[in-house]
Coordinates of C-alpha atoms in Angstrom, one line a residue:
M1 CA 0.1 -0.1 0.2
I2 CA 1.2 3.8 -1.1
I3 CA 0.0 6.5 1.6
I4 CA 0.2 9.7 0.7
K5 CA 0.5 12.5 3.2
A6 CA -1.4 15.7 2.2
M7 CA -0.6 18.7 3.9
G8 CA 0.1 22.6 3.4
G9 CA -2.3 24.9 1.4
L10 CA -4.5 24.3 -1.5
G11 CA -1.6 24.0 -4.4
N12 CA 0.2 21.7 -2.4
Q13 CA -3.4 19.2 -1.7
L14 CA -4.1 19.4 -5.3
Q15 CA -0.4 18.2 -6.2
Q16 CA -0.5 15.1 -3.3
Y17 CA -4.2 14.5 -4.7
A18 CA -2.5 14.6 -8.3
L19 CA 0.3 12.2 -6.9
Y20 CA -2.5 9.8 -5.5
K21 CA -4.6 9.8 -8.9
K22 CA -1.5 9.2 -10.8
F23 CA -0.7 6.1 -8.5
E24 CA -4.3 4.7 -8.7
S25 CA -3.9 5.1 -12.8
I26 CA -1.4 2.8 -12.7
G27 CA -2.8 0.3 -10.7
K28 CA -1.2 0.9 -6.9
D29 CA -3.0 0.3 -3.6
V30 CA -3.3 3.9 -2.6
R31 CA -4.5 5.9 0.2
L32 CA -4.1 9.9 0.9
D33 CA -3.7 10.9 4.7
V34 CA -5.3 13.9 6.0
S35 CA -4.6 13.7 9.6
W36 CA -2.3 16.5 9.5
F37 CA -5.2 19.0 9.0
K38 CA -6.6 17.2 12.2
N39 CA -3.8 18.3 14.5
P40 CA -4.5 21.2 16.6
D41 CA -0.5 20.8 17.7
I42 CA 0.4 20.9 13.7
Q43 CA -1.7 23.9 12.7
S44 CA -0.4 25.8 15.6
E45 CA 3.4 25.6 14.4
V46 CA 2.3 26.6 10.7
M47 CA 3.1 30.2 9.6
A48 CA -0.3 30.2 8.4
E49 CA -3.8 28.5 9.4
R50 CA -4.5 26.0 6.4
K51 CA -7.7 23.6 5.8
L52 CA -8.6 20.6 3.9
E53 CA -10.0 22.1 1.3
L54 CA -9.9 19.3 -1.0
D55 CA -13.4 18.3 -0.6
Y56 CA -14.8 21.5 -1.3
F57 CA -14.0 20.3 -5.0
E58 CA -17.0 18.2 -6.9
G59 CA -15.5 15.4 -8.6
V60 CA -12.8 14.7 -6.0
S61 CA -12.4 11.5 -4.1
Y62 CA -9.9 10.0 -2.8
R63 CA -9.8 6.7 -0.5
E64 CA -8.5 8.2 3.0
A65 CA -5.7 6.4 4.8
S66 CA -7.5 4.6 8.3
P67 CA -5.0 4.5 11.7
E68 CA -4.9 1.0 10.7
D69 CA -3.7 1.5 7.0
I70 CA -0.6 3.6 8.4
K71 CA 0.0 1.0 11.4
S72 CA 0.5 -1.9 8.3
V73 CA 2.9 0.5 6.7
L74 CA 5.2 2.3 9.2
G75 CA 4.7 -0.3 11.5
R76 CA 3.1 2.0 14.2
T77 CA 0.7 4.6 14.0
L78 CA 1.9 8.7 13.7
D79 CA 1.5 9.3 17.7
Q80 CA 3.6 6.5 18.7
K81 CA 7.5 6.9 18.7
E82 CA 9.8 5.0 16.3
S83 CA 11.3 1.8 18.4
V84 CA 15.6 1.6 18.9
G85 CA 15.3 -1.1 17.1
A86 CA 13.2 0.4 13.7
K87 CA 15.9 3.1 14.0
F88 CA 18.7 0.6 14.2
K89 CA 17.1 -1.6 11.2
R90 CA 16.5 2.0 8.9
K91 CA 20.5 3.2 9.6
L92 CA 21.7 -0.3 8.7
F93 CA 19.3 -0.8 5.7
P94 CA 17.7 2.9 4.1
A95 CA 15.8 1.4 1.6
A96 CA 13.8 -0.6 4.5
N97 CA 12.8 2.8 5.5
P98 CA 8.9 2.8 5.7
T99 CA 9.0 6.8 5.3
F100 CA 10.3 8.3 2.1
T101 CA 10.2 12.2 1.8
E102 CA 10.5 14.1 -0.8
T103 CA 14.3 15.3 -1.2
D104 CA 14.7 16.1 -4.8
M105 CA 12.8 18.2 -8.3
Y106 CA 11.5 14.9 -9.1
H107 CA 12.1 11.0 -8.4
E108 CA 11.3 8.5 -10.5
E109 CA 12.2 5.8 -8.1
I110 CA 8.5 6.1 -6.0
F111 CA 6.7 4.5 -8.7
R112 CA 8.9 0.6 -8.0
F113 CA 7.1 1.4 -4.0
T114 CA 5.2 -1.4 -2.8
D115 CA 4.3 -0.4 0.7
K116 CA 5.6 3.1 1.3
Y117 CA 4.2 6.4 3.4
L118 CA 5.4 9.6 1.1
E119 CA 5.9 12.6 2.2
G120 CA 6.8 15.5 0.2
Y121 CA 4.7 18.6 -1.9
W122 CA 5.6 17.0 -5.2
A123 CA 5.4 19.9 -7.0
C124 CA 6.9 18.6 -10.6
E125 CA 4.9 18.6 -13.9
K126 CA 6.3 15.3 -14.7
Y127 CA 4.6 13.2 -11.6
Y128 CA 1.0 13.7 -13.2
A129 CA 1.7 15.2 -16.8
D130 CA 0.1 12.7 -18.1
I131 CA -3.3 12.7 -16.0
L132 CA -4.0 16.4 -16.3
K133 CA -6.8 16.2 -18.6
T134 CA -8.5 14.1 -16.3
L135 CA -7.3 16.1 -13.2
R136 CA -9.1 18.8 -15.1
E137 CA -12.6 16.9 -15.0
E138 CA -12.2 16.2 -11.4
I139 CA -11.1 19.3 -9.6
R140 CA -14.5 20.8 -10.4
F141 CA -14.9 24.1 -7.9
P142 CA -18.3 24.2 -5.9
R143 CA -21.4 26.8 -6.6
Q144 CA -20.5 29.9 -5.1
D145 CA -23.2 32.5 -3.2
K146 CA -24.5 35.0 -5.3
D147 CA -22.9 37.8 -5.0
I148 CA -19.5 36.5 -5.6
S149 CA -21.0 33.7 -8.8
E150 CA -22.3 37.6 -10.3
Q151 CA -18.6 39.4 -10.1
N152 CA -16.9 35.7 -11.1
E153 CA -19.1 35.2 -14.1
A154 CA -18.8 38.7 -15.8
A155 CA -15.0 38.6 -15.0
I156 CA -15.4 35.1 -16.9
S157 CA -17.3 36.8 -19.8
R158 CA -14.2 39.2 -20.2
M159 CA -11.9 37.0 -20.0
E160 CA -13.6 34.7 -22.8
E161 CA -14.0 37.7 -25.1
T162 CA -10.3 38.9 -24.7
V163 CA -7.1 37.6 -25.0
S164 CA -6.8 37.3 -21.5
V165 CA -3.7 36.6 -18.9
S166 CA -4.3 35.6 -15.4
V167 CA -0.7 37.2 -13.4
H168 CA -1.1 35.9 -9.9
I169 CA 1.3 38.3 -7.5
R170 CA 1.9 36.8 -4.1
R171 CA 3.4 38.5 -0.9
G172 CA 1.1 38.3 2.5
D173 CA 3.1 35.5 3.9
Y174 CA 5.7 35.2 1.3
L175 CA 6.8 38.9 3.5
D176 CA 7.7 36.9 6.6
A177 CA 11.2 36.7 7.4
A178 CA 11.3 33.0 7.2
N179 CA 9.4 32.5 4.5
K180 CA 11.4 35.3 2.6
A181 CA 14.7 33.3 2.8
I182 CA 13.4 30.8 1.7
F183 CA 10.7 31.9 -1.4
G184 CA 11.6 35.8 -1.2
A185 CA 13.5 38.0 -4.3
I186 CA 11.7 35.4 -6.9
S187 CA 8.4 36.5 -8.9
T188 CA 10.8 39.8 -8.7
E189 CA 9.4 43.0 -10.7
A190 CA 12.3 42.0 -13.6
Y191 CA 10.7 38.4 -13.4
Y192 CA 6.8 39.9 -14.0
K193 CA 8.1 42.5 -16.7
S194 CA 9.9 40.0 -18.7
A195 CA 6.7 37.7 -18.5
I196 CA 4.4 39.9 -19.4
A197 CA 6.8 41.4 -22.4
Y198 CA 6.4 37.3 -23.5
I199 CA 2.9 37.8 -23.3
K200 CA 3.0 40.9 -25.7
E201 CA 5.2 40.0 -28.1
R202 CA 3.0 37.0 -29.3
N203 CA -0.4 38.6 -28.3
P204 CA -0.2 42.4 -28.7
E205 CA -3.7 42.8 -27.1
A206 CA -3.5 40.5 -24.5
I207 CA -5.3 42.1 -21.3
F208 CA -3.6 41.3 -18.2
F209 CA -5.9 40.0 -14.8
F210 CA -3.8 40.5 -12.1
F211 CA -4.4 38.5 -9.0
S212 CA -2.5 38.9 -5.4
D213 CA -3.3 39.2 -1.7
D214 CA -2.4 42.7 -2.0
I215 CA -3.7 44.4 -4.8
P216 CA -2.9 48.0 -3.7
Y217 CA 0.7 46.8 -3.9
V218 CA -0.3 45.7 -7.4
K219 CA -2.3 48.7 -8.6
E220 CA 0.7 50.7 -7.6
H221 CA 3.0 48.8 -9.5
Y222 CA 1.5 47.3 -12.5
N223 CA -1.0 50.2 -13.5
E224 CA -1.3 50.0 -17.5
K225 CA -4.1 50.8 -19.5
E226 CA -4.6 46.7 -20.6
C227 CA -4.8 45.7 -16.5
E228 CA -7.6 44.5 -14.7
Y229 CA -7.7 43.2 -11.2
V230 CA -9.5 41.1 -9.3
D231 CA -10.2 41.8 -5.3
W232 CA -13.3 40.0 -4.2
N233 CA -12.7 36.8 -3.9
N234 CA -11.0 36.6 -0.2
G235 CA -11.6 34.5 2.8
K236 CA -13.0 31.7 2.6
N237 CA -13.7 32.5 -1.5
N238 CA -9.9 33.0 -2.0
F239 CA -9.5 29.6 -4.1
Y240 CA -12.0 31.2 -6.6
D241 CA -9.2 33.2 -7.8
M242 CA -7.4 30.0 -9.2
M243 CA -10.9 28.9 -10.8
L244 CA -10.6 32.5 -12.8
M245 CA -7.2 31.7 -13.2
S246 CA -7.9 28.8 -15.4
H247 CA -10.4 30.6 -17.3
C248 CA -7.9 32.9 -18.8
K249 CA -6.0 32.4 -22.3
H250 CA -2.8 32.6 -21.0
N251 CA -1.0 31.9 -17.2
I252 CA 1.8 34.4 -15.6
A253 CA 2.9 31.9 -12.1
A254 CA 4.1 33.2 -9.4
N255 CA 6.2 31.0 -7.5
S256 CA 3.0 29.4 -6.3
T257 CA 1.4 26.4 -6.2
F258 CA -1.5 28.0 -6.3
S259 CA -0.8 30.0 -9.6
F260 CA 0.7 26.3 -11.2
W261 CA -3.0 25.0 -10.8
G262 CA -4.7 28.3 -12.3
A263 CA -2.5 27.2 -15.3
R264 CA -2.8 23.9 -15.1
L265 CA -6.8 23.6 -14.6
N266 CA -6.5 25.9 -17.7
P267 CA -8.2 23.9 -20.4
A268 CA -6.7 26.0 -23.8
P269 CA -4.5 23.7 -25.8
D270 CA -2.5 27.0 -27.2
K271 CA -2.3 28.5 -23.6
I272 CA 1.3 29.9 -22.5
M273 CA 1.8 28.9 -19.3
I274 CA 5.1 30.8 -17.5
R275 CA 6.8 30.3 -14.6
P276 CA 9.7 31.4 -12.3
S277 CA 12.8 29.1 -13.0
I278 CA 13.1 27.7 -9.3
H279 CA 10.5 27.9 -6.9
K280 CA 12.9 28.0 -3.6
N281 CA 16.1 29.9 -3.0
T282 CA 17.9 26.2 -2.1
Q283 CA 17.2 25.5 -6.2
V284 CA 19.6 26.4 -8.9
C285 CA 18.1 25.9 -12.4
I286 CA 19.7 23.5 -14.3
P287 CA 17.6 24.0 -17.9
K288 CA 17.7 21.1 -19.7
Q289 CA 16.4 19.5 -16.7
M290 CA 13.7 22.1 -15.6
Q291 CA 12.6 21.7 -19.3
E292 CA 12.5 18.4 -19.3
L293 CA 10.5 18.4 -16.0
W294 CA 8.1 21.2 -16.7
T295 CA 7.6 20.5 -21.0
D296 CA 5.1 22.5 -21.3
W297 CA 6.3 25.7 -19.5
V298 CA 8.0 28.7 -20.5
L299 CA 10.7 29.5 -17.5
I300 CA 12.0 33.3 -16.5
T301 CA 14.6 33.7 -13.9
P302 CA 14.4 36.0 -11.4
Q303 CA 16.7 38.5 -13.3
G304 CA 14.1 38.3 -16.5
K305 CA 15.8 36.1 -18.4
V306 CA 14.0 33.7 -20.6
V307 CA 15.7 30.0 -20.1
G308 CA 16.9 29.0 -23.3
G309 CA 15.8 32.5 -24.6
E310 CA 17.8 35.1 -26.5
N311 CA 17.0 37.9 -23.8

């Protein structure tokens, strides 16, 4: 049995679900462990409280890992400490470790596992690129309140009538000192300037729809006539921003899995998807590797250089 730990925000949850569906598609016995969201001690430690949002979506279904399932794989429940004997065995025989933790961009070996507890975020497109069409059909957004629905439907109409481009600028928790050290100075103004120019060069009539948790900042820094700002999907309605991103013709993502999924759920066959060349400051962009793992994406560095391009 393969058990995948679900944790983090909506974008990460969708990636863990996508990996679950990939395992399911190749005939593996797989479960999703959602207990992270039910543990108040864990939630008190994270910088932003997270809720299990997968269940909001129509069409999303999974088999939840029970305590018995987890014990059958780990040899213990999650609240039990690992025995001295198990620790010793794990050190002597690393391959026998029942837990596998993501440490690299892509781990091809996970698909050869039979009994393993997987912990990670699994952002890499290659894990589930071949089932994205199925995922788009399953990940259907829930009904909206009337006032929100009217605003979103009007926005969707404008997006469908124009060469619409979503631009996601994430600030908020990324400005906290700890997160800034990890995620800061990646989705820079140089990055966005280059991404917007890339789109304009190919679509001079493009209209840019900005999504952000700091719209005043965005209005100050991006205020050309072809800009529109989405500022009404707040609080519990935040995930409808992802829905709107998916209705745009093209997508410019931040180093944020939230906007990765806004682009992934976009069904347009000729869409341009742009993302930063790295997701975290601990990563190094190896162009050939990144282009193989993110085959349909345009990659742009924090300095505004298109990876593999001339500028």
